[in-house]
Amino acid sequence: MTDEFKFSDPGEGLQEAEVLEVLVSDGDTVTDGDTVLAVETDKANTDLPASFSGKIKQVKVAEGDMIEVGDVLMTYDAADDSGDDTEDKKESEKSKKAGDSAEESKEAEDGKEKETEDSKETEDSTENESRSEKNSTSREPVPAAPSTRRLAREKGVDLHNIEPSGKHGRATAEDVEAAASVSKGQKHSKKQNKGGQQEGSALIPSQTRLPPLPDLSQWGEVTRTPLRSIRRATARNMALSWGQIPHVYHQDIADITELERFRRSHESAAEAQGGKLTLTVLVMKALVAALKQFPRFNASLDVEKQELVYKRYFHMGLAVATDRGLLVPVIRDADQKSLIELSTESGDIARRTRNGEVSREDMQGGSITLTNPGAMGGSALSPLINHPQVAILGMGQARLEPVVQGDLDDYEIKPRLRLPLVLGFDHRVNDGAEAAQFVSTLIHTLADPESLLLNI
């Protein structure tokens, strides 16, 4: 019997991916767990393992295809199995019979007089359950124990609509309970928002619907290219950030003359241990010191519970420009690492990011993001906050500039190396006064590199 291997949710609600490489061909024999496709999902490369053992009949996708959850990737003839498959088939037949029986009962009730309200609610519940089970049996059964299937029927959960966490894609009782809890919360939210109120948190305003794009070809020749996975993910995340976070920017300039002398005096020691002591690394370490003094910049806002979540860790998101788009890998526990360690790790993760070797886990859990386009030019920028963070620090291009020192009657002009800084922050969490203090603390730390107390 020919079965279908479909693209399932790779985690955290992702719905699409781009096929990077097809690793099997028609007629190949695979074993459960063998990698059959390499795909890119939400800025990360992922190997897609087979959830079956058998012979590939037909591969349905090719390199460069965009796939969505539920799409058929390939068909296969399964190897002979026993146990779970037999159990699933029996359960499927039982569900089909139960669905047919419930449907027949419903037809027999047609034309009868309306009964009491309690009786009607019971009939409606039975009808919905039978329809759900009939729909479920039209698809291949989800592996699950009989007790789990019984629990799903009791909770009104369709096993096809949950992401199994058990071995070999087997649904568990915990999966069913979690799905039932989510469904209950959604119903409660709808009840609370009856009468025209918007669903969701009171901290999220209603959105204006985007108008359709006009026919641009009426004014001249146009060409179209697909928006691929990284660019699609960037567009989606930046729209979320700009649409939901009220951005405010505080700008200032740091005198990094002494910091640059400090960097040059220690860069050979860093290179000897495989690292590169860059200005970005130094700013990263100073940023940790500022976050410790102003913990609200190291928080996240839970809009549903209307609470601030303070992070007791300091994981630095580092923006890296690649041929595929801007990616933000995370350097963990920056507060616990020396300059040498940070210079080595930042260089390594930047290289792996450009080569497409980082995983999605490498880009999760950042406390704040540091972006440095200054090396490419530019005196200022307005970076967007990386949700669910509440702040981002941007670095402009450091320039040697004449600076007037002293007062009106006694002054002198000296060359100083100056670094433009811009802090983008979530105005729901912090105000302008805190932002000014945060950046001033950062500037004072950078002006006195010895205050970093780094273990070189």
PDB file of N, CA and C in Angstrom, residues 7-20 38-47 65-69 227-240 322 324-330 353 356-365 386-388:
ATOM      1  N   PHE A   7       5.025  17.126   5.036  1.00  0.00           N
ATOM      2  CA  PHE A   7       5.816  18.075   5.824  1.00  0.00           C
ATOM      3  C   PHE A   7       5.025  18.461   7.061  1.00  0.00           C
ATOM      4  N   SER A   8       5.567  18.132   8.231  1.00  0.00           N
ATOM      5  CA  SER A   8       4.906  18.462   9.492  1.00  0.00           C
ATOM      6  C   SER A   8       5.581  19.666  10.122  1.00  0.00           C
ATOM      7  N   ASP A   9       4.886  20.291  11.070  1.00  0.00           N
ATOM      8  CA  ASP A   9       5.391  21.486  11.735  1.00  0.00           C
ATOM      9  C   ASP A   9       6.738  21.182  12.377  1.00  0.00           C
ATOM     10  N   PRO A  10       7.830  21.856  11.935  1.00  0.00           N
ATOM     11  CA  PRO A  10       9.151  21.582  12.514  1.00  0.00           C
ATOM     12  C   PRO A  10       9.327  22.162  13.904  1.00  0.00           C
ATOM     13  N   GLY A  11       8.323  22.841  14.413  1.00  0.00           N
ATOM     14  CA  GLY A  11       8.392  23.373  15.769  1.00  0.00           C
ATOM     15  C   GLY A  11       8.117  24.857  15.833  1.00  0.00           C
ATOM     16  N   GLU A  12       7.538  25.311  16.982  1.00  0.00           N
ATOM     17  CA  GLU A  12       7.296  26.709  17.285  1.00  0.00           C
ATOM     18  C   GLU A  12       6.417  27.396  16.251  1.00  0.00           C
ATOM     19  N   GLY A  13       5.484  26.650  15.665  1.00  0.00           N
ATOM     20  CA  GLY A  13       4.492  27.264  14.808  1.00  0.00           C
ATOM     21  C   GLY A  13       4.950  27.607  13.408  1.00  0.00           C
ATOM     22  N   LEU A  14       6.131  27.139  12.995  1.00  0.00           N
ATOM     23  CA  LEU A  14       6.589  27.425  11.637  1.00  0.00           C
ATOM     24  C   LEU A  14       5.693  26.723  10.633  1.00  0.00           C
ATOM     25  N   GLN A  15       5.395  27.409   9.538  1.00  0.00           N
ATOM     26  CA  GLN A  15       4.446  26.872   8.586  1.00  0.00           C
ATOM     27  C   GLN A  15       5.040  26.603   7.209  1.00  0.00           C
ATOM     28  N   GLU A  16       6.262  27.029   6.954  1.00  0.00           N
ATOM     29  CA  GLU A  16       6.811  26.870   5.616  1.00  0.00           C
ATOM     30  C   GLU A  16       8.317  26.696   5.659  1.00  0.00           C
ATOM     31  N   ALA A  17       8.867  26.242   4.536  1.00  0.00           N
ATOM     32  CA  ALA A  17      10.312  26.060   4.424  1.00  0.00           C
ATOM     33  C   ALA A  17      10.673  26.020   2.954  1.00  0.00           C
ATOM     34  N   GLU A  18      11.958  26.197   2.694  1.00  0.00           N
ATOM     35  CA  GLU A  18      12.476  26.083   1.332  1.00  0.00           C
ATOM     36  C   GLU A  18      13.324  24.823   1.231  1.00  0.00           C
ATOM     37  N   VAL A  19      13.124  24.048   0.186  1.00  0.00           N
ATOM     38  CA  VAL A  19      13.897  22.821  -0.021  1.00  0.00           C
ATOM     39  C   VAL A  19      15.282  23.196  -0.522  1.00  0.00           C
ATOM     40  N   LEU A  20      16.314  22.859   0.262  1.00  0.00           N
ATOM     41  CA  LEU A  20      17.690  23.145  -0.132  1.00  0.00           C
ATOM     42  C   LEU A  20      18.304  21.994  -0.923  1.00  0.00           C
ATOM     43  N   ALA A  38      17.008  18.337   2.998  1.00  0.00           N
ATOM     44  CA  ALA A  38      17.578  19.451   3.751  1.00  0.00           C
ATOM     45  C   ALA A  38      16.732  20.678   3.422  1.00  0.00           C
ATOM     46  N   VAL A  39      16.195  21.324   4.450  1.00  0.00           N
ATOM     47  CA  VAL A  39      15.321  22.468   4.232  1.00  0.00           C
ATOM     48  C   VAL A  39      15.794  23.639   5.078  1.00  0.00           C
ATOM     49  N   GLU A  40      15.297  24.814   4.719  1.00  0.00           N
ATOM     50  CA  GLU A  40      15.616  26.020   5.472  1.00  0.00           C
ATOM     51  C   GLU A  40      14.327  26.575   6.046  1.00  0.00           C
ATOM     52  N   THR A  41      14.269  26.675   7.373  1.00  0.00           N
ATOM     53  CA  THR A  41      13.069  27.163   8.041  1.00  0.00           C
ATOM     54  C   THR A  41      13.431  28.295   8.974  1.00  0.00           C
ATOM     55  N   ASP A  42      12.791  29.435   8.756  1.00  0.00           N
ATOM     56  CA  ASP A  42      12.965  30.578   9.651  1.00  0.00           C
ATOM     57  C   ASP A  42      14.431  30.854   9.961  1.00  0.00           C
ATOM     58  N   LYS A  43      15.216  31.045   8.914  1.00  0.00           N
ATOM     59  CA  LYS A  43      16.617  31.466   9.005  1.00  0.00           C
ATOM     60  C   LYS A  43      17.590  30.354   9.386  1.00  0.00           C
ATOM     61  N   ALA A  44      17.170  29.116   9.446  1.00  0.00           N
ATOM     62  CA  ALA A  44      18.086  28.049   9.844  1.00  0.00           C
ATOM     63  C   ALA A  44      17.921  26.836   8.934  1.00  0.00           C
ATOM     64  N   ASN A  45      19.039  26.145   8.717  1.00  0.00           N
ATOM     65  CA  ASN A  45      19.010  24.921   7.924  1.00  0.00           C
ATOM     66  C   ASN A  45      18.650  23.745   8.825  1.00  0.00           C
ATOM     67  N   THR A  46      17.789  22.865   8.312  1.00  0.00           N
ATOM     68  CA  THR A  46      17.317  21.734   9.096  1.00  0.00           C
ATOM     69  C   THR A  46      17.297  20.478   8.245  1.00  0.00           C
ATOM     70  N   ASP A  47      17.791  19.380   8.806  1.00  0.00           N
ATOM     71  CA  ASP A  47      17.685  18.090   8.135  1.00  0.00           C
ATOM     72  C   ASP A  47      16.323  17.498   8.453  1.00  0.00           C
ATOM     73  N   ASP A  65      12.010  24.508  -4.116  1.00  0.00           N
ATOM     74  CA  ASP A  65      10.560  24.570  -3.891  1.00  0.00           C
ATOM     75  C   ASP A  65      10.264  25.125  -2.502  1.00  0.00           C
ATOM     76  N   MET A  66       9.180  25.894  -2.396  1.00  0.00           N
ATOM     77  CA  MET A  66       8.663  26.322  -1.101  1.00  0.00           C
ATOM     78  C   MET A  66       7.586  25.332  -0.684  1.00  0.00           C
ATOM     79  N   ILE A  67       7.697  24.808   0.517  1.00  0.00           N
ATOM     80  CA  ILE A  67       6.740  23.819   1.002  1.00  0.00           C
ATOM     81  C   ILE A  67       6.058  24.351   2.253  1.00  0.00           C
ATOM     82  N   GLU A  68       4.835  23.938   2.468  1.00  0.00           N
ATOM     83  CA  GLU A  68       4.074  24.331   3.635  1.00  0.00           C
ATOM     84  C   GLU A  68       3.669  23.094   4.419  1.00  0.00           C
ATOM     85  N   VAL A  69       3.364  23.308   5.703  1.00  0.00           N
ATOM     86  CA  VAL A  69       2.929  22.199   6.554  1.00  0.00           C
ATOM     87  C   VAL A  69       1.721  21.515   5.916  1.00  0.00           C
ATOM     88  N   LEU A 227       9.977  35.545  -2.958  1.00  0.00           N
ATOM     89  CA  LEU A 227      10.557  35.964  -1.687  1.00  0.00           C
ATOM     90  C   LEU A 227      10.896  34.686  -0.926  1.00  0.00           C
ATOM     91  N   ARG A 228      12.176  34.334  -0.897  1.00  0.00           N
ATOM     92  CA  ARG A 228      12.593  33.058  -0.329  1.00  0.00           C
ATOM     93  C   ARG A 228      12.613  33.084   1.187  1.00  0.00           C
ATOM     94  N   SER A 229      12.926  31.937   1.774  1.00  0.00           N
ATOM     95  CA  SER A 229      12.677  31.692   3.192  1.00  0.00           C
ATOM     96  C   SER A 229      13.287  32.724   4.134  1.00  0.00           C
ATOM     97  N   ILE A 230      14.569  33.072   3.966  1.00  0.00           N
ATOM     98  CA  ILE A 230      15.179  34.015   4.899  1.00  0.00           C
ATOM     99  C   ILE A 230      14.570  35.396   4.732  1.00  0.00           C
ATOM    100  N   ARG A 231      14.418  35.830   3.482  1.00  0.00           N
ATOM    101  CA  ARG A 231      13.822  37.141   3.256  1.00  0.00           C
ATOM    102  C   ARG A 231      12.365  37.159   3.696  1.00  0.00           C
ATOM    103  N   ARG A 232      11.659  36.055   3.485  1.00  0.00           N
ATOM    104  CA  ARG A 232      10.268  35.958   3.950  1.00  0.00           C
ATOM    105  C   ARG A 232      10.200  36.051   5.470  1.00  0.00           C
ATOM    106  N   ALA A 233      11.100  35.319   6.141  1.00  0.00           N
ATOM    107  CA  ALA A 233      11.109  35.335   7.602  1.00  0.00           C
ATOM    108  C   ALA A 233      11.472  36.720   8.123  1.00  0.00           C
ATOM    109  N   THR A 234      12.440  37.375   7.462  1.00  0.00           N
ATOM    110  CA  THR A 234      12.828  38.721   7.873  1.00  0.00           C
ATOM    111  C   THR A 234      11.665  39.685   7.709  1.00  0.00           C
ATOM    112  N   ALA A 235      10.981  39.595   6.571  1.00  0.00           N
ATOM    113  CA  ALA A 235       9.837  40.481   6.329  1.00  0.00           C
ATOM    114  C   ALA A 235       8.754  40.276   7.380  1.00  0.00           C
ATOM    115  N   ARG A 236       8.478  39.029   7.697  1.00  0.00           N
ATOM    116  CA  ARG A 236       7.438  38.723   8.682  1.00  0.00           C
ATOM    117  C   ARG A 236       7.829  39.231  10.076  1.00  0.00           C
ATOM    118  N   ASN A 237       9.071  38.974  10.475  1.00  0.00           N
ATOM    119  CA  ASN A 237       9.508  39.361  11.815  1.00  0.00           C
ATOM    120  C   ASN A 237       9.616  40.878  11.968  1.00  0.00           C
ATOM    121  N   MET A 238      10.094  41.556  10.908  1.00  0.00           N
ATOM    122  CA  MET A 238      10.214  43.008  10.992  1.00  0.00           C
ATOM    123  C   MET A 238       8.846  43.679  10.981  1.00  0.00           C
ATOM    124  N   ALA A 239       7.896  43.116  10.238  1.00  0.00           N
ATOM    125  CA  ALA A 239       6.534  43.656  10.259  1.00  0.00           C
ATOM    126  C   ALA A 239       5.920  43.490  11.646  1.00  0.00           C
ATOM    127  N   LEU A 240       6.175  42.340  12.274  1.00  0.00           N
ATOM    128  CA  LEU A 240       5.710  42.114  13.643  1.00  0.00           C
ATOM    129  C   LEU A 240       6.333  43.123  14.592  1.00  0.00           C
ATOM    130  N   THR A 322      24.860  38.142   5.678  1.00  0.00           N
ATOM    131  CA  THR A 322      25.235  36.998   4.852  1.00  0.00           C
ATOM    132  C   THR A 322      24.692  37.184   3.440  1.00  0.00           C
ATOM    133  N   ARG A 324      22.575  35.428   2.118  1.00  0.00           N
ATOM    134  CA  ARG A 324      21.151  35.074   2.123  1.00  0.00           C
ATOM    135  C   ARG A 324      20.292  36.071   2.880  1.00  0.00           C
ATOM    136  N   GLY A 325      20.920  37.027   3.560  1.00  0.00           N
ATOM    137  CA  GLY A 325      20.172  38.002   4.340  1.00  0.00           C
ATOM    138  C   GLY A 325      20.789  38.176   5.715  1.00  0.00           C
ATOM    139  N   LEU A 326      20.179  39.033   6.521  1.00  0.00           N
ATOM    140  CA  LEU A 326      20.692  39.326   7.853  1.00  0.00           C
ATOM    141  C   LEU A 326      20.227  38.264   8.848  1.00  0.00           C
ATOM    142  N   LEU A 327      21.174  37.657   9.547  1.00  0.00           N
ATOM    143  CA  LEU A 327      20.882  36.643  10.566  1.00  0.00           C
ATOM    144  C   LEU A 327      21.427  37.106  11.910  1.00  0.00           C
ATOM    145  N   VAL A 328      20.816  36.610  12.994  1.00  0.00           N
ATOM    146  CA  VAL A 328      21.210  37.045  14.336  1.00  0.00           C
ATOM    147  C   VAL A 328      21.483  35.831  15.226  1.00  0.00           C
ATOM    148  N   PRO A 329      22.691  35.259  15.154  1.00  0.00           N
ATOM    149  CA  PRO A 329      23.041  34.189  16.088  1.00  0.00           C
ATOM    150  C   PRO A 329      23.262  34.762  17.484  1.00  0.00           C
ATOM    151  N   VAL A 330      23.270  33.888  18.470  1.00  0.00           N
ATOM    152  CA  VAL A 330      23.337  34.324  19.870  1.00  0.00           C
ATOM    153  C   VAL A 330      24.605  33.796  20.543  1.00  0.00           C
ATOM    154  N   THR A 353      27.726  31.272  10.597  1.00  0.00           N
ATOM    155  CA  THR A 353      26.484  31.876  10.108  1.00  0.00           C
ATOM    156  C   THR A 353      26.583  32.178   8.613  1.00  0.00           C
ATOM    157  N   GLY A 356      26.207  29.127   6.534  1.00  0.00           N
ATOM    158  CA  GLY A 356      24.954  28.393   6.658  1.00  0.00           C
ATOM    159  C   GLY A 356      25.040  27.193   7.570  1.00  0.00           C
ATOM    160  N   GLU A 357      25.911  27.258   8.576  1.00  0.00           N
ATOM    161  CA  GLU A 357      26.130  26.103   9.449  1.00  0.00           C
ATOM    162  C   GLU A 357      25.464  26.240  10.817  1.00  0.00           C
ATOM    163  N   VAL A 358      24.776  27.352  11.073  1.00  0.00           N
ATOM    164  CA  VAL A 358      24.132  27.518  12.373  1.00  0.00           C
ATOM    165  C   VAL A 358      22.752  26.881  12.356  1.00  0.00           C
ATOM    166  N   SER A 359      22.307  26.450  13.508  1.00  0.00           N
ATOM    167  CA  SER A 359      20.980  25.860  13.651  1.00  0.00           C
ATOM    168  C   SER A 359      20.007  26.922  14.159  1.00  0.00           C
ATOM    169  N   ARG A 360      18.727  26.583  14.173  1.00  0.00           N
ATOM    170  CA  ARG A 360      17.733  27.517  14.685  1.00  0.00           C
ATOM    171  C   ARG A 360      17.954  27.779  16.174  1.00  0.00           C
ATOM    172  N   GLU A 361      18.449  26.773  16.898  1.00  0.00           N
ATOM    173  CA  GLU A 361      18.727  26.952  18.322  1.00  0.00           C
ATOM    174  C   GLU A 361      19.821  27.985  18.546  1.00  0.00           C
ATOM    175  N   ASP A 362      20.756  28.103  17.587  1.00  0.00           N
ATOM    176  CA  ASP A 362      21.837  29.081  17.708  1.00  0.00           C
ATOM    177  C   ASP A 362      21.326  30.513  17.613  1.00  0.00           C
ATOM    178  N   MET A 363      20.091  30.693  17.142  1.00  0.00           N
ATOM    179  CA  MET A 363      19.552  32.034  16.950  1.00  0.00           C
ATOM    180  C   MET A 363      18.365  32.320  17.865  1.00  0.00           C
ATOM    181  N   GLN A 364      18.251  31.567  18.935  1.00  0.00           N
ATOM    182  CA  GLN A 364      17.151  31.749  19.869  1.00  0.00           C
ATOM    183  C   GLN A 364      17.666  32.148  21.248  1.00  0.00           C
ATOM    184  N   GLY A 365      16.823  32.873  22.005  1.00  0.00           N
ATOM    185  CA  GLY A 365      17.110  33.157  23.399  1.00  0.00           C
ATOM    186  C   GLY A 365      17.961  34.373  23.660  1.00  0.00           C
ATOM    187  N   ASN A 386      14.410  43.206  17.841  1.00  0.00           N
ATOM    188  CA  ASN A 386      14.212  41.797  17.515  1.00  0.00           C
ATOM    189  C   ASN A 386      13.257  41.178  18.541  1.00  0.00           C
ATOM    190  N   HIS A 387      11.958  41.121  18.225  1.00  0.00           N
ATOM    191  CA  HIS A 387      10.953  40.562  19.133  1.00  0.00           C
ATOM    192  C   HIS A 387      11.316  39.135  19.539  1.00  0.00           C
ATOM    193  N   PRO A 388      11.193  38.761  20.836  1.00  0.00           N
ATOM    194  CA  PRO A 388      10.535  39.451  21.951  1.00  0.00           C
ATOM    195  C   PRO A 388      11.477  40.282  22.826  1.00  0.00           C
TER     196      PRO A 388
END
